[in-house]
Coordinates of C-alpha atoms in Angstrom, one line a residue:
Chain P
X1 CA 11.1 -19.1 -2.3
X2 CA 10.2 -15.7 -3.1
X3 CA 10.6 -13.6 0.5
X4 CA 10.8 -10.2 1.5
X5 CA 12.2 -9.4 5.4
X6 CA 12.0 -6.1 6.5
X7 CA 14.5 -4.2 9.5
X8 CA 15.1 -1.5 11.2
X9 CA 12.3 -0.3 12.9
X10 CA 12.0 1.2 16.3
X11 CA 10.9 4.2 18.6
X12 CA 12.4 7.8 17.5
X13 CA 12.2 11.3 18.9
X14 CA 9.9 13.6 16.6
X15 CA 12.8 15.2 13.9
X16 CA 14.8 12.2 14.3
X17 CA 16.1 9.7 11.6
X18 CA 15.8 6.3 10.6
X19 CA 16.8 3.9 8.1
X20 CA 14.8 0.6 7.2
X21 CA 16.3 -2.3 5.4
X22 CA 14.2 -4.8 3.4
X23 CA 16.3 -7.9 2.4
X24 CA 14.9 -9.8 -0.6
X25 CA 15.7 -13.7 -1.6
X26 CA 14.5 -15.7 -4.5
X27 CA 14.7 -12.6 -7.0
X28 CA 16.8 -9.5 -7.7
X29 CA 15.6 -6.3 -6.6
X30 CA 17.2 -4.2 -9.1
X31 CA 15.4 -6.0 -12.0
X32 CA 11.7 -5.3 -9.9
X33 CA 9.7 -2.3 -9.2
X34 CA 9.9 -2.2 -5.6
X35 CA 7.8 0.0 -3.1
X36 CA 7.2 0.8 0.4
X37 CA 3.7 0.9 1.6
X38 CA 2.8 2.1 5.4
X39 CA -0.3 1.5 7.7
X40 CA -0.9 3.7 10.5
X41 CA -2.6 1.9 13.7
X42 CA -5.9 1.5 13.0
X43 CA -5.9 3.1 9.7
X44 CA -5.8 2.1 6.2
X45 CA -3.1 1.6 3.5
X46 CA -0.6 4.1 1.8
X47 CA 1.5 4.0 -0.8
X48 CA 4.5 5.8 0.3
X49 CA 7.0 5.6 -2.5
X50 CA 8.7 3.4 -5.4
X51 CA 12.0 3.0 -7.1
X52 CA 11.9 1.7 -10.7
X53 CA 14.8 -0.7 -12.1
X54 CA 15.9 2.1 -14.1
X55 CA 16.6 3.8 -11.3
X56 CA 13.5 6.4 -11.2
X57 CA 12.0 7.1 -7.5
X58 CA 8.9 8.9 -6.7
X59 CA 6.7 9.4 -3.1
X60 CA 4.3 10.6 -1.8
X61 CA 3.0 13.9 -0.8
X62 CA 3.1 13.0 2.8
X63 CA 6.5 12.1 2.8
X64 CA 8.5 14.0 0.1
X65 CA 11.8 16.0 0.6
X66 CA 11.7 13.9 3.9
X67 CA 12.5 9.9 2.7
X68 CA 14.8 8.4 0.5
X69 CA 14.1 5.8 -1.6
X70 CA 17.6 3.2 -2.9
X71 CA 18.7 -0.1 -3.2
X72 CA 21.6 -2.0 -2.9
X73 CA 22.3 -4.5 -6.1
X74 CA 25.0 -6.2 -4.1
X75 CA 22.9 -6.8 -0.8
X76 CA 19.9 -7.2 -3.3
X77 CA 18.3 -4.8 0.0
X78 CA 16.0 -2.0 -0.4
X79 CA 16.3 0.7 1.6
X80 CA 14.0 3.5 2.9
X81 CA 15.7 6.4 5.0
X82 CA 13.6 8.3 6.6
X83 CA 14.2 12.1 7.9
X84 CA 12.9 15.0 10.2
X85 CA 10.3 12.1 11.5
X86 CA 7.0 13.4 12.9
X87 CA 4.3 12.1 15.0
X88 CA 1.9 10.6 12.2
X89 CA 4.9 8.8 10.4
X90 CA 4.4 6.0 13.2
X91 CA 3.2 2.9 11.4
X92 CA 4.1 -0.8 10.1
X93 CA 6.1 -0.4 7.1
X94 CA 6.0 -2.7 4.6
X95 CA 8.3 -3.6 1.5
X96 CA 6.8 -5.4 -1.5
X97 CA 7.5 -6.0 -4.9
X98 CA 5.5 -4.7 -7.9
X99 CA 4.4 -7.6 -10.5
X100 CA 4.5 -6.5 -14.1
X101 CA 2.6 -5.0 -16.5
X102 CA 0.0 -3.8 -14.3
X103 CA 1.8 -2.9 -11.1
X104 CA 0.4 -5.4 -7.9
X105 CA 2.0 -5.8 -4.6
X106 CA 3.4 -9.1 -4.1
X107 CA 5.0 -10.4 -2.6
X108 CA 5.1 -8.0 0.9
X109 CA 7.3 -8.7 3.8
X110 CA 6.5 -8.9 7.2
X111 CA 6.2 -5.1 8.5
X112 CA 8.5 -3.6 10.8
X113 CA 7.4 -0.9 13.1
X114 CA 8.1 3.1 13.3
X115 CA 7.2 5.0 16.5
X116 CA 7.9 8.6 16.4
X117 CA 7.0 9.6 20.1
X118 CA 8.9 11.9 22.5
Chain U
X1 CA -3.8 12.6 -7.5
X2 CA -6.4 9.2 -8.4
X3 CA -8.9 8.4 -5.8
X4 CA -10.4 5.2 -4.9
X5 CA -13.4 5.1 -1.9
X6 CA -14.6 1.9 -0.8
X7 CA -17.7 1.1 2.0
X8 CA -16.6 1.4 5.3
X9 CA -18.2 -1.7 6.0
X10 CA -19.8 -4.6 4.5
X11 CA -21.9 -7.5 6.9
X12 CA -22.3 -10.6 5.5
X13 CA -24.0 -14.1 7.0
X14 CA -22.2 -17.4 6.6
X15 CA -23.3 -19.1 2.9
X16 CA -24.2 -15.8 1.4
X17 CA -22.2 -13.7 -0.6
X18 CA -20.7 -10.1 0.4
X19 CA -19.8 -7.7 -2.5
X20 CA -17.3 -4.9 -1.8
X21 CA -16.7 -2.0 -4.1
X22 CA -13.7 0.0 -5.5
X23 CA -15.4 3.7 -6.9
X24 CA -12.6 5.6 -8.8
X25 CA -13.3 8.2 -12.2
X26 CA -13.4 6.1 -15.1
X27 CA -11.3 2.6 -13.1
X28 CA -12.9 0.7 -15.9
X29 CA -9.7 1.4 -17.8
X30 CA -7.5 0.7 -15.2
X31 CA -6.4 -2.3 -13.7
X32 CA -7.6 -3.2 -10.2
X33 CA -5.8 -5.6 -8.4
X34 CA -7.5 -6.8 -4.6
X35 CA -5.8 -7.4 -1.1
X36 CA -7.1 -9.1 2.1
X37 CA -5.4 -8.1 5.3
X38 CA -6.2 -10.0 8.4
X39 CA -4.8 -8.5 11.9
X40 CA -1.6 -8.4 12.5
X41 CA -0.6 -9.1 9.0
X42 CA 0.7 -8.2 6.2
X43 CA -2.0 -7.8 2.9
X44 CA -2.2 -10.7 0.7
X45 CA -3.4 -10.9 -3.2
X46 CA -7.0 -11.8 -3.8
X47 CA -7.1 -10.7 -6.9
X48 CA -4.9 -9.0 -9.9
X49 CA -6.0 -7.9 -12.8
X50 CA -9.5 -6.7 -12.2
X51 CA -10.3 -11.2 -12.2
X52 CA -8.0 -12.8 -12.0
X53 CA -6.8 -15.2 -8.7
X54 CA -3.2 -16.1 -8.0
X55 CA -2.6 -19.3 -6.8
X56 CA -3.8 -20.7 -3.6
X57 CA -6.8 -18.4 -3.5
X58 CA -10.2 -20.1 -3.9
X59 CA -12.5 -19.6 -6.7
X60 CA -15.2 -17.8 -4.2
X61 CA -13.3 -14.9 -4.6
X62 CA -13.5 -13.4 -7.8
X63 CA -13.3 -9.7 -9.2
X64 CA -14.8 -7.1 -12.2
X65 CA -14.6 -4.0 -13.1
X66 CA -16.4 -1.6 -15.5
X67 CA -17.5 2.1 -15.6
X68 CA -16.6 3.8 -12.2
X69 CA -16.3 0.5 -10.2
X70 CA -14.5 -2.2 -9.4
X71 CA -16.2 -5.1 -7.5
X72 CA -14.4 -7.7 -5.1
X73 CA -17.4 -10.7 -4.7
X74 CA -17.0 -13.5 -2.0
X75 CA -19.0 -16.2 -2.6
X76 CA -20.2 -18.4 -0.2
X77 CA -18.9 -16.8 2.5
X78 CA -16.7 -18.1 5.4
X79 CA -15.8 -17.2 8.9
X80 CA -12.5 -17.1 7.7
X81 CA -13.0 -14.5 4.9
X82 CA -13.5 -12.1 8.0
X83 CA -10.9 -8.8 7.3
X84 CA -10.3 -6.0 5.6
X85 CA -10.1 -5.8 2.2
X86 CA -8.3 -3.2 -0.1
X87 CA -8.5 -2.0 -3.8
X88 CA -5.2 -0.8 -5.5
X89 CA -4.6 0.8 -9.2
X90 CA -0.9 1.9 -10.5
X91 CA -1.6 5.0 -12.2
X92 CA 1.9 5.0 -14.3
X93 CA 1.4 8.2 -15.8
X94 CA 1.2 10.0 -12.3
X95 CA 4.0 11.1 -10.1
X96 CA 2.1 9.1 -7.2
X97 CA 1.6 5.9 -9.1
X98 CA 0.3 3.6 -6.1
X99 CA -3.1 4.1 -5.0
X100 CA -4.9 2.2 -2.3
X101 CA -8.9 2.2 -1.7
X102 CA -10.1 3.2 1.7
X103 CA -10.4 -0.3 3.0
X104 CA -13.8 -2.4 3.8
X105 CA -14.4 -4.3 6.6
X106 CA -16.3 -7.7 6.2
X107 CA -17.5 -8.7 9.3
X108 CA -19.2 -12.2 8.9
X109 CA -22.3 -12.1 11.1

């Protein structure tokens, strides 16, 4: 079975750091686009960034300079550290896969939660 | 960067069918792939590929997309169907390739 599980989340102090984990079964990560979406409470869906299985990474606006998209072939893990956190970084994260050619989420894991709150 | 707007909101009795729109420049030559989200959860596929359903989704949801919008139609409408529902396009030549709509609401009267 195809599953994504996501880890790592928590409350953080505005400027802090954090580093979230998203542990795939049933394929291989480095062979799969693979992306980090967030959803701030109450609010919609954003794309916040993607790493490529060549290797290319790209984010968003929102978040660049600031988080770090990798991977980890042997852990077949996606990573998504996460610097000088502010206030409207809290949200559930979300890892997912990208289906090829034309790029859909699926599968996503379960969310984990970032609070950024003094 | 692409932008994608959606309705707010769409209301929608039991038995009749709600239509919810994806408006983005020229997403007729895009792809347009559909998620539901229920609270709580993560999204799920409705639809990928501007049509088409991935297994385990029923055929009252279906999809199309010409011009400057995408449409997500629901068909026969359940309680069940009740969430928010989002658009998404990868725009691959762009350095901020994933794109979401701004989410509609079906509330099922």
């Amino acid at each position: 079975e195809v599953q994504l599980v996501e880890s790592g989340g928590g409350l953080v102090q505005p400027g802090g750091s954090l580093r979230l984990s998203c542990a795939a079964s049933g394929f291989t990560v480095s062979s799969n686009y693979m992306s980090w979406v967030r959803q701030a409470p109450g609010k919609g869906l954003e794309w916040v960034s993607v790493i490529y299985s060549g290797g290319s990474t790209y984010y968003a606006d929102s978040v660049k300079g600031r988080f770090t998209i990798s991977r980890d072939n042997s852990k077949n893990t996606l990573y998504l550290q996460m610097n000088s956190l502010r206030a409207e970084d809290t949200a559930v994260y979300y890892c997912a896969s990208l289906a090829a050619p034309s790029n859909w989420f699926d599968p996503w894991g379960q969310g984990t939660l970032v609070t950024v709150s003094s | 960067s692409y932008v994608l707007t959606q309705p707010p909101s769409v209301s929608v009795a039991p038995g009749k069918t709600a239509r919810i729109t994806c408006g983005g420049n020229n997403i007729g030559s895009k792809s347009v792939h559909w998620y539901q989200q229920k609270p709580g959860q993560a999204p799920v596929l409705v639809i990928y590929d501007d049509s088409d359903r991935p297994s385990g989704i029923p055929e009252r949801f279906s999809g199309s997309n010409s011009g400057n919008t995408a449409t997500l139609t629901i068909s026969r409408v359940e309680a069940g169907d009740e969430a928010d529902y989002y658009c998404q396009v990868w725009d691959s030549s762009s350095d901020h390739p994933g794109v979401f709509g701004t989410g509609t609401k079906v509330t099922v009267l």
